[in-house]
């Protein structure tokens, strides 16, 4: 067989090493240790063994022993081979290991990824961003608000906050910074504009991720785990609860960052002209952009009125995708090539399958009872902030919001319910934390590596400002939000 010739002077990029042997060995060792620990009283052996596989998978994701997809495939294989879900029945065992691939929540998030491709392919996402910059971009603070509003508009239909922040907002933000003399490769120019816009755009992305059920990939996972415990969260109920603390956060965060991490450049009148030039370059709104906008409006209407017409969020997502395919805004090749969507469907299915099975096998109720015995004397009003703070600040230990949600959400929700915290209040509060706890670190959420990778913000500045914003966001969401939730009957 002939080898493929390499052009003279060309360099061949080394193949990426997906499997990391040492972290993988650590992962396997920890899983085996948990597996062979004597099963505690009150726990079924198969539940304990599934826990070993589940925690091993989470640890592998955290340590980056392999990609999330590879770790998920390993987990599915181990669940099937060990028969923990159907002892002595190999055929049923593999069926149960694959059961979550048919879950409607999995397909909601997967199809929303396909729809998000339409915003990027048609250019509608960038056009929306430039329109806001043209209106608000006369100052650096206004530029922060303009980019934030663009993220807000796009968030309901783009569930990958990495695609939304990294694929649409970040390139525009970086271009704006460089046009005003703030260059990533020149540290002395970072504080001119780039540093402020980087932290602002990242944190706004987290807020909009928390505001909509379809704002980030981990939100539907929360919905699924809550449903397993008898708590029904709809797209509308999530948005309605998040709307007030979300809007207050969107107003507060750019201004607070402007004060605690101010840009040297205050006036950016040239940004409006740059946005106008970009819009002229894009030309008039194309047919496909109009069709994409129509699909977006249709999705929002059906998501908002779904309860009234008995159309759930997943059915709405299918309707939107079919509309885009029939109108040829998207092709089937676009759908097939959307690797992020198929990747998410795989790892999402594996984690949801194991998380749901742990509840069905009684491990979550057992753990809840164990913790209740320790804190059962506390009133729910005392237990609620403790659970929220533990969940929020434990995110320092996680490099993946999904891994954090998968490993702790259902367990803490079960604990909280067992001590009397109103179920819907806790389910939504923990769900919202799944977006905003990303403010803590430069690895805390999907878009973090993209924004941090720009080089505009050093680690110390990121962590210190992130900690300040964590306090601000917790006060807004749990105090002001709590008052709003009481008013609308969440508890």
Tab-separated table of C-alpha atoms in Angstrom:
chain	number	residue	atom	x	y	z
A	1	UNK	CA	0.000	0.000	0.000
A	2	UNK	CA	1.385	3.394	-0.958
A	3	UNK	CA	1.782	5.987	1.746
A	4	UNK	CA	0.171	9.358	1.269
A	5	UNK	CA	2.775	11.872	0.083
A	6	UNK	CA	3.460	14.909	2.223
A	7	UNK	CA	4.054	18.220	0.528
A	8	UNK	CA	7.591	19.571	0.791
A	9	UNK	CA	7.939	21.824	3.798
A	10	UNK	CA	4.676	20.700	5.305
A	11	UNK	CA	4.544	19.558	8.919
A	12	UNK	CA	2.530	16.586	10.030
A	13	UNK	CA	0.527	17.189	13.202
A	14	UNK	CA	1.007	14.458	15.784
A	15	UNK	CA	-1.997	12.250	16.355
A	16	UNK	CA	-3.895	13.286	19.482
A	17	UNK	CA	-3.555	10.821	22.332
A	18	UNK	CA	-7.110	10.200	23.438
A	19	UNK	CA	-6.331	7.484	25.996
A	20	UNK	CA	-4.205	8.579	28.976
A	21	UNK	CA	-2.814	5.357	30.527
A	22	UNK	CA	-2.023	6.613	34.040
A	23	UNK	CA	-5.376	8.367	34.653
A	24	UNK	CA	-7.145	5.353	33.130
A	25	UNK	CA	-5.347	2.974	35.523
A	26	UNK	CA	-6.291	5.206	38.446
A	27	UNK	CA	-9.892	5.202	37.255
A	28	UNK	CA	-10.017	1.408	36.991
A	29	UNK	CA	-8.323	0.994	40.392
A	30	UNK	CA	-10.820	3.273	42.134
A	31	UNK	CA	-13.780	1.540	40.454
A	32	UNK	CA	-12.455	-1.887	41.538
A	33	UNK	CA	-11.889	-0.718	45.115
A	34	UNK	CA	-15.479	0.525	45.354
A	35	UNK	CA	-16.746	-2.681	43.695
A	36	UNK	CA	-15.051	-4.926	46.278
A	37	UNK	CA	-15.856	-2.846	49.350
A	38	UNK	CA	-18.386	-4.845	51.422
A	39	UNK	CA	-21.880	-3.798	50.407
A	40	UNK	CA	-23.409	-1.585	53.144
A	41	UNK	CA	-26.538	-2.733	54.948
A	42	UNK	CA	-29.690	-1.714	53.142
A	43	UNK	CA	-28.061	-1.557	49.701
A	44	UNK	CA	-28.619	-4.102	46.951
A	45	UNK	CA	-25.334	-5.619	45.642
A	46	UNK	CA	-26.204	-4.682	42.060
A	47	UNK	CA	-26.822	-1.052	43.142
A	48	UNK	CA	-23.412	-0.901	44.822
A	49	UNK	CA	-21.671	-2.423	41.818
A	50	UNK	CA	-23.412	0.013	39.483
A	51	UNK	CA	-22.212	2.806	41.754
A	52	UNK	CA	-18.638	1.570	41.256
A	53	UNK	CA	-19.044	1.740	37.468
A	54	UNK	CA	-20.758	5.138	37.671
A	55	UNK	CA	-18.153	6.756	39.954
A	56	UNK	CA	-15.371	5.235	37.881
A	57	UNK	CA	-16.872	6.824	34.769
A	58	UNK	CA	-17.174	10.224	36.461
A	59	UNK	CA	-13.593	10.013	37.746
A	60	UNK	CA	-12.363	9.070	34.268
A	61	UNK	CA	-14.106	12.131	32.829
A	62	UNK	CA	-12.655	14.403	35.517
A	63	UNK	CA	-9.116	13.010	35.070
A	64	UNK	CA	-9.509	13.040	31.274
A	65	UNK	CA	-8.504	9.370	31.158
A	66	UNK	CA	-10.306	9.252	27.815
A	67	UNK	CA	-12.907	11.286	25.951
A	68	UNK	CA	-16.399	11.423	27.404
A	69	UNK	CA	-17.665	9.292	24.544
A	70	UNK	CA	-15.044	6.611	25.150
A	71	UNK	CA	-15.697	6.590	28.902
A	72	UNK	CA	-19.414	6.271	28.203
A	73	UNK	CA	-18.889	3.331	25.836
A	74	UNK	CA	-16.766	1.624	28.501
A	75	UNK	CA	-19.507	2.234	31.074
A	76	UNK	CA	-22.247	0.818	28.840
A	77	UNK	CA	-20.124	-2.247	28.099
A	78	UNK	CA	-19.392	-2.810	31.795
A	79	UNK	CA	-23.054	-2.423	32.758
A	80	UNK	CA	-23.997	-4.985	30.114
A	81	UNK	CA	-21.186	-7.443	30.864
A	82	UNK	CA	-21.612	-7.384	34.646
A	83	UNK	CA	-25.386	-7.640	34.391
A	84	UNK	CA	-25.917	-5.223	37.281
A	85	UNK	CA	-29.269	-4.113	35.832
A	86	UNK	CA	-30.516	-7.619	35.006
A	87	UNK	CA	-28.567	-10.327	36.867
A	88	UNK	CA	-28.542	-13.627	34.992
A	89	UNK	CA	-30.248	-12.242	31.901
A	90	UNK	CA	-27.615	-11.133	29.324
A	91	UNK	CA	-30.171	-10.131	26.674
A	92	UNK	CA	-32.097	-7.904	29.035
A	93	UNK	CA	-28.867	-6.559	30.493
A	94	UNK	CA	-27.688	-5.015	27.210
A	95	UNK	CA	-31.198	-3.715	26.466
A	96	UNK	CA	-31.301	-1.916	29.804
A	97	UNK	CA	-27.771	-0.577	29.316
A	98	UNK	CA	-28.961	1.002	26.051
A	99	UNK	CA	-32.374	2.054	27.358
A	100	UNK	CA	-31.627	5.765	27.669
A	101	UNK	CA	-30.902	6.126	23.946
A	102	UNK	CA	-34.680	6.224	23.496
A	103	UNK	CA	-35.256	8.804	26.221
A	104	UNK	CA	-36.967	11.958	24.971
A	105	UNK	CA	-34.729	14.202	27.070
A	106	UNK	CA	-31.666	12.846	25.275
A	107	UNK	CA	-33.162	13.684	21.899
A	108	UNK	CA	-34.278	17.138	23.009
A	109	UNK	CA	-30.696	18.158	23.592
A	110	UNK	CA	-29.382	16.314	20.531
A	111	UNK	CA	-31.885	17.865	18.127
A	112	UNK	CA	-31.321	21.299	19.638
A	113	UNK	CA	-27.653	20.954	18.649
A	114	UNK	CA	-28.763	20.353	15.050
A	115	UNK	CA	-30.990	23.433	15.170
A	116	UNK	CA	-28.094	25.461	16.585
A	117	UNK	CA	-26.094	24.549	13.476
A	118	UNK	CA	-28.629	26.564	11.487
A	119	UNK	CA	-27.719	29.777	13.346
A	120	UNK	CA	-24.051	29.300	12.535
A	121	UNK	CA	-24.509	28.067	8.957
A	122	UNK	CA	-26.872	30.880	7.923
A	123	UNK	CA	-24.922	33.591	9.745
A	124	UNK	CA	-28.044	34.670	11.641
A	125	UNK	CA	-26.270	34.305	14.994
A	126	UNK	CA	-23.483	36.691	13.979
A	127	UNK	CA	-25.964	39.133	12.427
A	128	UNK	CA	-27.911	39.301	15.694
A	129	UNK	CA	-24.693	39.979	17.628
A	130	UNK	CA	-23.625	42.775	15.271
A	131	UNK	CA	-27.084	44.361	15.460
A	132	UNK	CA	-26.810	44.619	19.250
A	133	UNK	CA	-23.255	45.962	19.022
A	134	UNK	CA	-24.384	48.635	16.562
A	135	UNK	CA	-26.935	49.841	19.098
A	136	UNK	CA	-25.007	49.458	22.374
A	137	UNK	CA	-21.345	49.561	21.323
A	138	UNK	CA	-20.508	53.235	21.968
A	139	UNK	CA	-18.767	52.369	25.249
A	140	UNK	CA	-16.966	49.330	26.620
A	141	UNK	CA	-19.780	48.817	29.131
A	142	UNK	CA	-22.352	49.098	26.355
A	143	UNK	CA	-20.336	46.650	24.288
A	144	UNK	CA	-20.506	44.220	27.201
A	145	UNK	CA	-24.269	44.585	27.381
A	146	UNK	CA	-24.668	44.286	23.615
A	147	UNK	CA	-22.759	41.015	23.398
A	148	UNK	CA	-24.666	39.788	26.455
A	149	UNK	CA	-28.034	40.517	24.853
A	150	UNK	CA	-26.968	38.652	21.726
A	151	UNK	CA	-26.134	35.618	23.886
A	152	UNK	CA	-29.504	35.929	25.625
A	153	UNK	CA	-31.404	35.918	22.335
A	154	UNK	CA	-29.510	32.874	21.062
A	155	UNK	CA	-29.561	30.853	24.295
A	156	UNK	CA	-33.038	29.228	24.066
A	157	UNK	CA	-32.241	27.461	20.798
A	158	UNK	CA	-28.494	26.812	21.148
A	159	UNK	CA	-28.039	24.297	23.979
A	160	UNK	CA	-24.297	24.036	23.525
A	161	UNK	CA	-23.061	27.061	25.421
A	162	UNK	CA	-19.636	26.206	24.010
A	163	UNK	CA	-20.974	26.579	20.458
A	164	UNK	CA	-22.895	29.704	21.413
A	165	UNK	CA	-20.100	31.379	23.345
A	166	UNK	CA	-17.097	29.932	21.568
A	167	UNK	CA	-18.533	29.680	18.059
A	168	UNK	CA	-20.505	32.928	17.758
A	169	UNK	CA	-19.786	35.419	20.563
A	170	UNK	CA	-16.070	34.772	21.155
A	171	UNK	CA	-14.806	35.472	17.587
A	172	UNK	CA	-16.736	38.752	17.533
A	173	UNK	CA	-15.528	39.685	21.032
A	174	UNK	CA	-11.905	38.961	20.112
A	175	UNK	CA	-12.183	40.905	16.865
A	176	UNK	CA	-13.631	43.905	18.722
A	177	UNK	CA	-10.822	43.807	21.285
A	178	UNK	CA	-8.106	43.681	18.651
A	179	UNK	CA	-9.668	46.516	16.676
A	180	UNK	CA	-9.246	48.705	19.754
A	181	UNK	CA	-5.612	47.759	20.277
A	182	UNK	CA	-6.071	44.959	22.811
A	183	UNK	CA	-4.073	41.976	21.536
A	184	UNK	CA	-3.802	38.503	23.120
A	185	UNK	CA	-0.059	38.279	22.375
A	186	UNK	CA	0.662	41.675	23.987
A	187	UNK	CA	0.040	41.443	27.787
A	188	UNK	CA	0.437	45.191	28.252
A	189	UNK	CA	-2.686	45.726	26.113
A	190	UNK	CA	-4.934	43.103	27.749
A	191	UNK	CA	-6.606	45.443	30.235
A	192	UNK	CA	-7.358	47.954	27.503
A	193	UNK	CA	-10.516	46.036	26.526
A	194	UNK	CA	-9.935	42.320	25.958
A	195	UNK	CA	-9.753	41.269	29.618
A	196	UNK	CA	-13.059	42.899	30.528
A	197	UNK	CA	-14.914	41.588	27.502
A	198	UNK	CA	-13.545	38.060	28.006
A	199	UNK	CA	-14.785	37.721	31.592
A	200	UNK	CA	-18.013	39.528	30.767
A	201	UNK	CA	-18.918	37.360	27.769
A	202	UNK	CA	-18.034	34.165	29.638
A	203	UNK	CA	-20.117	35.008	32.703
A	204	UNK	CA	-23.067	36.227	30.662
A	205	UNK	CA	-22.930	32.898	28.829
A	206	UNK	CA	-23.268	31.100	32.174
A	207	UNK	CA	-26.270	33.208	33.170
A	208	UNK	CA	-28.109	32.585	29.910
A	209	UNK	CA	-27.227	28.888	30.256
A	210	UNK	CA	-29.087	28.852	33.562
A	211	UNK	CA	-32.111	30.740	32.246
A	212	UNK	CA	-33.452	28.164	29.786
A	213	UNK	CA	-33.946	24.415	29.941
A	214	UNK	CA	-32.297	24.325	26.508
A	215	UNK	CA	-29.558	26.804	27.505
A	216	UNK	CA	-26.867	24.208	28.205
A	217	UNK	CA	-26.543	20.453	27.855
A	218	UNK	CA	-26.669	19.593	31.566
A	219	UNK	CA	-30.060	21.248	32.189
A	220	UNK	CA	-32.150	18.452	30.612
A	221	UNK	CA	-30.150	15.988	32.712
A	222	UNK	CA	-31.423	17.823	35.809
A	223	UNK	CA	-34.941	17.645	34.378
A	224	UNK	CA	-34.594	13.881	33.904
A	225	UNK	CA	-33.228	13.214	37.403
A	226	UNK	CA	-35.958	15.406	38.924
A	227	UNK	CA	-38.591	13.483	36.945
A	228	UNK	CA	-37.227	10.217	38.401
A	229	UNK	CA	-38.029	11.626	41.850
A	230	UNK	CA	-41.528	12.675	40.812
A	231	UNK	CA	-40.802	16.361	40.050
A	232	UNK	CA	-42.069	17.532	36.651
A	233	UNK	CA	-40.099	20.489	35.243
A	234	UNK	CA	-41.249	21.854	31.882
A	235	UNK	CA	-39.481	24.260	29.535
A	236	UNK	CA	-41.876	27.008	30.555
A	237	UNK	CA	-41.701	26.393	34.307
A	238	UNK	CA	-37.887	26.503	34.159
A	239	UNK	CA	-37.861	29.743	32.158
A	240	UNK	CA	-40.568	31.399	34.264
A	241	UNK	CA	-38.670	30.679	37.485
A	242	UNK	CA	-35.356	31.869	36.011
A	243	UNK	CA	-36.546	35.002	34.244
A	244	UNK	CA	-36.340	37.475	37.165
A	245	UNK	CA	-33.000	36.417	38.722
A	246	UNK	CA	-31.646	35.912	35.211
A	247	UNK	CA	-32.478	39.421	34.008
A	248	UNK	CA	-31.170	40.975	37.225
A	249	UNK	CA	-27.934	39.021	36.783
A	250	UNK	CA	-27.625	40.171	33.162
A	251	UNK	CA	-27.936	43.779	34.321
A	252	UNK	CA	-25.652	43.433	37.344
A	253	UNK	CA	-22.718	41.351	36.112
A	254	UNK	CA	-21.411	43.609	33.285
A	255	UNK	CA	-21.579	46.626	35.614
A	256	UNK	CA	-19.938	44.842	38.574
A	257	UNK	CA	-17.148	43.550	36.343
A	258	UNK	CA	-16.773	47.072	34.959
A	259	UNK	CA	-16.076	48.198	38.531
A	260	UNK	CA	-13.909	45.319	39.837
A	261	UNK	CA	-12.054	44.613	36.573
A	262	UNK	CA	-12.378	47.849	34.597
A	263	UNK	CA	-11.188	48.226	31.012
A	264	UNK	CA	-8.762	51.048	30.391
A	265	UNK	CA	-10.726	52.055	27.315
A	266	UNK	CA	-14.104	53.538	28.250
A	267	UNK	CA	-15.338	54.826	24.906
A	268	UNK	CA	-15.626	52.490	21.910
A	269	UNK	CA	-17.522	54.582	19.398
A	270	UNK	CA	-15.714	52.809	16.580
A	271	UNK	CA	-17.422	49.544	17.536
A	272	UNK	CA	-20.750	50.749	16.146
A	273	UNK	CA	-19.120	51.580	12.831
A	274	UNK	CA	-17.337	48.238	12.768
A	275	UNK	CA	-20.627	46.444	13.399
A	276	UNK	CA	-22.286	48.482	10.631
A	277	UNK	CA	-19.475	47.582	8.238
A	278	UNK	CA	-19.806	43.896	9.100
A	279	UNK	CA	-23.558	44.035	8.510
A	280	UNK	CA	-23.019	45.730	5.134
A	281	UNK	CA	-20.475	43.042	4.297
A	282	UNK	CA	-23.061	40.358	5.132
A	283	UNK	CA	-25.562	42.038	2.817
A	284	UNK	CA	-29.361	41.901	3.143
A	285	UNK	CA	-30.981	39.179	5.215
A	286	UNK	CA	-30.907	36.020	3.110
A	287	UNK	CA	-33.733	33.605	2.462
A	288	UNK	CA	-32.149	31.028	4.762
A	289	UNK	CA	-31.755	33.571	7.555
A	290	UNK	CA	-35.467	34.434	7.324
A	291	UNK	CA	-36.326	30.736	7.428
A	292	UNK	CA	-34.000	30.232	10.403
A	293	UNK	CA	-35.647	33.143	12.184
A	294	UNK	CA	-39.078	31.662	11.439
A	295	UNK	CA	-37.983	28.323	12.901
A	296	UNK	CA	-36.609	30.090	15.978
A	297	UNK	CA	-39.873	31.951	16.597
A	298	UNK	CA	-41.860	28.752	16.027
A	299	UNK	CA	-39.709	26.914	18.564
A	300	UNK	CA	-40.120	29.639	21.178
A	301	UNK	CA	-43.904	29.783	20.721
A	302	UNK	CA	-44.289	26.021	21.040
A	303	UNK	CA	-41.887	25.774	23.982
A	304	UNK	CA	-43.758	28.544	25.792
A	305	UNK	CA	-47.264	27.253	24.980
A	306	UNK	CA	-46.407	23.552	25.028
A	307	UNK	CA	-48.294	22.885	28.256
A	308	UNK	CA	-51.419	24.464	26.788
A	309	UNK	CA	-51.345	22.431	23.561
A	310	UNK	CA	-49.945	19.233	25.147
A	311	UNK	CA	-46.804	19.407	22.977
A	312	UNK	CA	-43.665	18.588	24.935
A	313	UNK	CA	-40.281	20.187	24.372
A	314	UNK	CA	-38.827	17.225	22.471
A	315	UNK	CA	-41.725	17.125	20.017
A	316	UNK	CA	-41.232	20.841	19.467
A	317	UNK	CA	-37.530	20.272	18.727
A	318	UNK	CA	-38.443	17.605	16.151
A	319	UNK	CA	-40.900	20.027	14.496
A	320	UNK	CA	-38.200	22.690	14.284
A	321	UNK	CA	-35.643	20.305	12.811
A	322	UNK	CA	-38.078	18.948	10.211
A	323	UNK	CA	-38.956	22.515	9.191
A	324	UNK	CA	-35.269	23.331	8.651
A	325	UNK	CA	-34.704	20.120	6.672
A	326	UNK	CA	-37.754	20.591	4.441
A	327	UNK	CA	-36.878	24.230	3.798
A	328	UNK	CA	-33.292	23.133	3.024
A	329	UNK	CA	-31.770	25.487	5.565
A	330	UNK	CA	-30.132	22.312	6.851
A	331	UNK	CA	-29.355	19.200	4.873
A	332	UNK	CA	-29.055	15.649	6.146
A	333	UNK	CA	-25.307	15.986	5.576
A	334	UNK	CA	-25.327	18.892	8.070
A	335	UNK	CA	-27.109	16.671	10.598
A	336	UNK	CA	-24.708	13.769	10.061
A	337	UNK	CA	-21.663	15.995	10.373
A	338	UNK	CA	-22.761	17.621	13.650
A	339	UNK	CA	-20.298	15.647	15.749
A	340	UNK	CA	-21.039	17.559	18.950
A	341	UNK	CA	-24.678	16.476	18.858
A	342	UNK	CA	-23.960	12.780	18.325
A	343	UNK	CA	-21.204	12.882	20.926
A	344	UNK	CA	-23.599	14.429	23.432
A	345	UNK	CA	-26.314	11.871	22.693
A	346	UNK	CA	-23.859	9.059	23.498
A	347	UNK	CA	-22.369	10.307	26.763
A	348	UNK	CA	-25.656	11.846	27.860
A	349	UNK	CA	-27.416	8.504	27.399
A	350	UNK	CA	-24.807	6.585	29.387
A	351	UNK	CA	-24.776	8.987	32.341
A	352	UNK	CA	-28.564	9.319	32.459
A	353	UNK	CA	-28.970	5.533	32.248
A	354	UNK	CA	-26.706	4.961	35.248
A	355	UNK	CA	-28.047	7.891	37.252
A	356	UNK	CA	-31.652	6.805	36.759
A	357	UNK	CA	-30.829	3.158	37.523
A	358	UNK	CA	-29.125	4.103	40.795
A	359	UNK	CA	-32.383	5.718	41.875
A	360	UNK	CA	-34.502	2.761	40.716
A	361	UNK	CA	-32.234	0.302	42.549
A	362	UNK	CA	-32.712	2.297	45.749
A	363	UNK	CA	-29.223	3.732	46.191
A	364	UNK	CA	-30.298	7.389	46.069
A	365	UNK	CA	-33.105	6.877	48.637
A	366	UNK	CA	-30.644	4.915	50.834
A	367	UNK	CA	-28.069	7.719	50.635
A	368	UNK	CA	-30.765	10.323	51.349
A	369	UNK	CA	-31.832	8.425	54.450
A	370	UNK	CA	-28.207	8.166	55.592
A	371	UNK	CA	-27.655	11.911	55.326
A	372	UNK	CA	-31.071	12.658	56.836
A	373	UNK	CA	-30.012	10.749	59.943
A	374	UNK	CA	-27.147	13.232	60.317
A	375	UNK	CA	-28.917	16.507	59.486
A	376	UNK	CA	-32.517	15.501	60.100
A	377	UNK	CA	-32.721	17.787	63.107
A	378	UNK	CA	-32.268	20.824	60.871
A	379	UNK	CA	-35.264	22.714	59.542
A	380	UNK	CA	-35.549	22.772	55.759
A	381	UNK	CA	-34.768	26.500	55.783
A	382	UNK	CA	-31.400	25.670	57.376
A	383	UNK	CA	-30.709	22.599	55.231
A	384	UNK	CA	-31.530	24.376	51.948
A	385	UNK	CA	-28.632	26.902	51.949
A	386	UNK	CA	-26.205	24.226	53.199
A	387	UNK	CA	-27.051	21.921	50.287
A	388	UNK	CA	-26.845	24.764	47.763
A	389	UNK	CA	-23.459	25.964	49.055
A	390	UNK	CA	-22.013	22.438	49.123
A	391	UNK	CA	-23.206	21.814	45.563
A	392	UNK	CA	-22.058	25.203	44.274
A	393	UNK	CA	-18.559	25.373	45.736
A	394	UNK	CA	-17.769	21.704	45.203
A	395	UNK	CA	-17.510	22.754	41.565
A	396	UNK	CA	-13.895	23.686	42.249
A	397	UNK	CA	-13.293	19.920	42.043
A	398	UNK	CA	-14.913	19.466	38.638
A	399	UNK	CA	-13.684	20.291	35.144
A	400	UNK	CA	-17.066	19.384	33.677
A	401	UNK	CA	-20.498	20.726	34.557
A	402	UNK	CA	-21.995	17.529	33.198
A	403	UNK	CA	-19.852	15.333	35.458
A	404	UNK	CA	-20.796	17.494	38.439
A	405	UNK	CA	-24.515	17.322	37.678
A	406	UNK	CA	-24.381	13.594	37.002
A	407	UNK	CA	-22.562	12.778	40.226
A	408	UNK	CA	-24.266	15.088	42.731
A	409	UNK	CA	-27.587	16.495	41.502
A	410	UNK	CA	-29.845	13.488	42.129
A	411	UNK	CA	-28.152	12.615	45.424
A	412	UNK	CA	-28.472	16.120	46.894
A	413	UNK	CA	-32.006	16.485	45.553
A	414	UNK	CA	-32.969	13.258	47.308
A	415	UNK	CA	-31.301	14.395	50.531
A	416	UNK	CA	-33.066	17.753	50.444
A	417	UNK	CA	-36.479	16.257	49.829
A	418	UNK	CA	-35.951	13.806	52.714
A	419	UNK	CA	-35.421	16.683	55.167
A	420	UNK	CA	-38.475	18.573	53.954
A	421	UNK	CA	-37.185	21.085	51.395
A	422	UNK	CA	-39.981	21.800	48.862
A	423	UNK	CA	-39.097	19.499	45.922
A	424	UNK	CA	-39.624	21.969	43.070
A	425	UNK	CA	-37.688	24.707	44.873
A	426	UNK	CA	-34.654	22.480	45.349
A	427	UNK	CA	-34.847	20.859	41.899
A	428	UNK	CA	-34.843	24.239	40.158
A	429	UNK	CA	-32.247	25.813	42.458
A	430	UNK	CA	-29.772	22.989	41.913
A	431	UNK	CA	-30.548	23.155	38.194
A	432	UNK	CA	-29.774	26.869	38.007
A	433	UNK	CA	-26.509	26.323	39.903
A	434	UNK	CA	-25.477	23.984	37.067
A	435	UNK	CA	-24.997	27.081	34.909
A	436	UNK	CA	-23.762	29.781	37.256
A	437	UNK	CA	-21.251	27.721	39.277
A	438	UNK	CA	-19.003	27.822	36.215
A	439	UNK	CA	-17.927	31.338	37.217
A	440	UNK	CA	-15.510	29.926	39.821
A	441	UNK	CA	-12.691	28.628	37.622
A	442	UNK	CA	-11.120	28.822	34.191
A	443	UNK	CA	-12.133	25.194	33.563
A	444	UNK	CA	-15.586	25.272	35.136
A	445	UNK	CA	-17.851	25.075	32.079
A	446	UNK	CA	-17.779	24.191	28.400
A	447	UNK	CA	-16.838	27.626	26.982
A	448	UNK	CA	-14.248	28.345	29.713
A	449	UNK	CA	-11.256	26.880	27.820
A	450	UNK	CA	-12.207	28.898	24.734
A	451	UNK	CA	-12.365	32.243	26.536
A	452	UNK	CA	-9.434	31.518	28.868
A	453	UNK	CA	-7.432	30.262	25.907
A	454	UNK	CA	-7.538	33.745	24.398
A	455	UNK	CA	-4.869	34.748	26.905
A	456	UNK	CA	-6.581	38.000	27.899
A	457	UNK	CA	-7.125	36.962	31.552
A	458	UNK	CA	-4.612	35.280	33.878
A	459	UNK	CA	-5.618	32.524	36.312
A	460	UNK	CA	-5.380	34.693	39.446
A	461	UNK	CA	-7.670	37.358	37.984
A	462	UNK	CA	-10.110	34.730	36.704
A	463	UNK	CA	-10.414	32.965	40.073
A	464	UNK	CA	-10.550	36.108	42.233
A	465	UNK	CA	-13.207	37.856	40.109
A	466	UNK	CA	-15.018	34.549	39.731
A	467	UNK	CA	-15.275	34.148	43.502
A	468	UNK	CA	-16.693	37.662	43.881
A	469	UNK	CA	-19.217	36.992	41.125
A	470	UNK	CA	-20.153	33.663	42.733
A	471	UNK	CA	-21.324	35.547	45.831
A	472	UNK	CA	-23.206	38.076	43.712
A	473	UNK	CA	-24.925	35.375	41.656
A	474	UNK	CA	-25.867	33.287	44.696
A	475	UNK	CA	-27.444	36.316	46.356
A	476	UNK	CA	-29.370	37.212	43.210
A	477	UNK	CA	-30.565	33.664	42.451
A	478	UNK	CA	-31.201	32.336	45.959
A	479	UNK	CA	-32.359	35.495	47.767
A	480	UNK	CA	-34.055	37.647	45.126
A	481	UNK	CA	-34.883	34.541	43.101
A	482	UNK	CA	-36.222	32.861	46.235
A	483	UNK	CA	-38.629	35.726	46.810
A	484	UNK	CA	-39.764	35.512	43.174
A	485	UNK	CA	-40.281	31.756	43.442
A	486	UNK	CA	-42.420	32.200	46.539
A	487	UNK	CA	-44.506	34.768	44.658
A	488	UNK	CA	-45.162	32.492	41.670
A	489	UNK	CA	-45.864	29.443	43.822
A	490	UNK	CA	-42.729	27.330	43.344
A	491	UNK	CA	-42.894	26.691	47.096
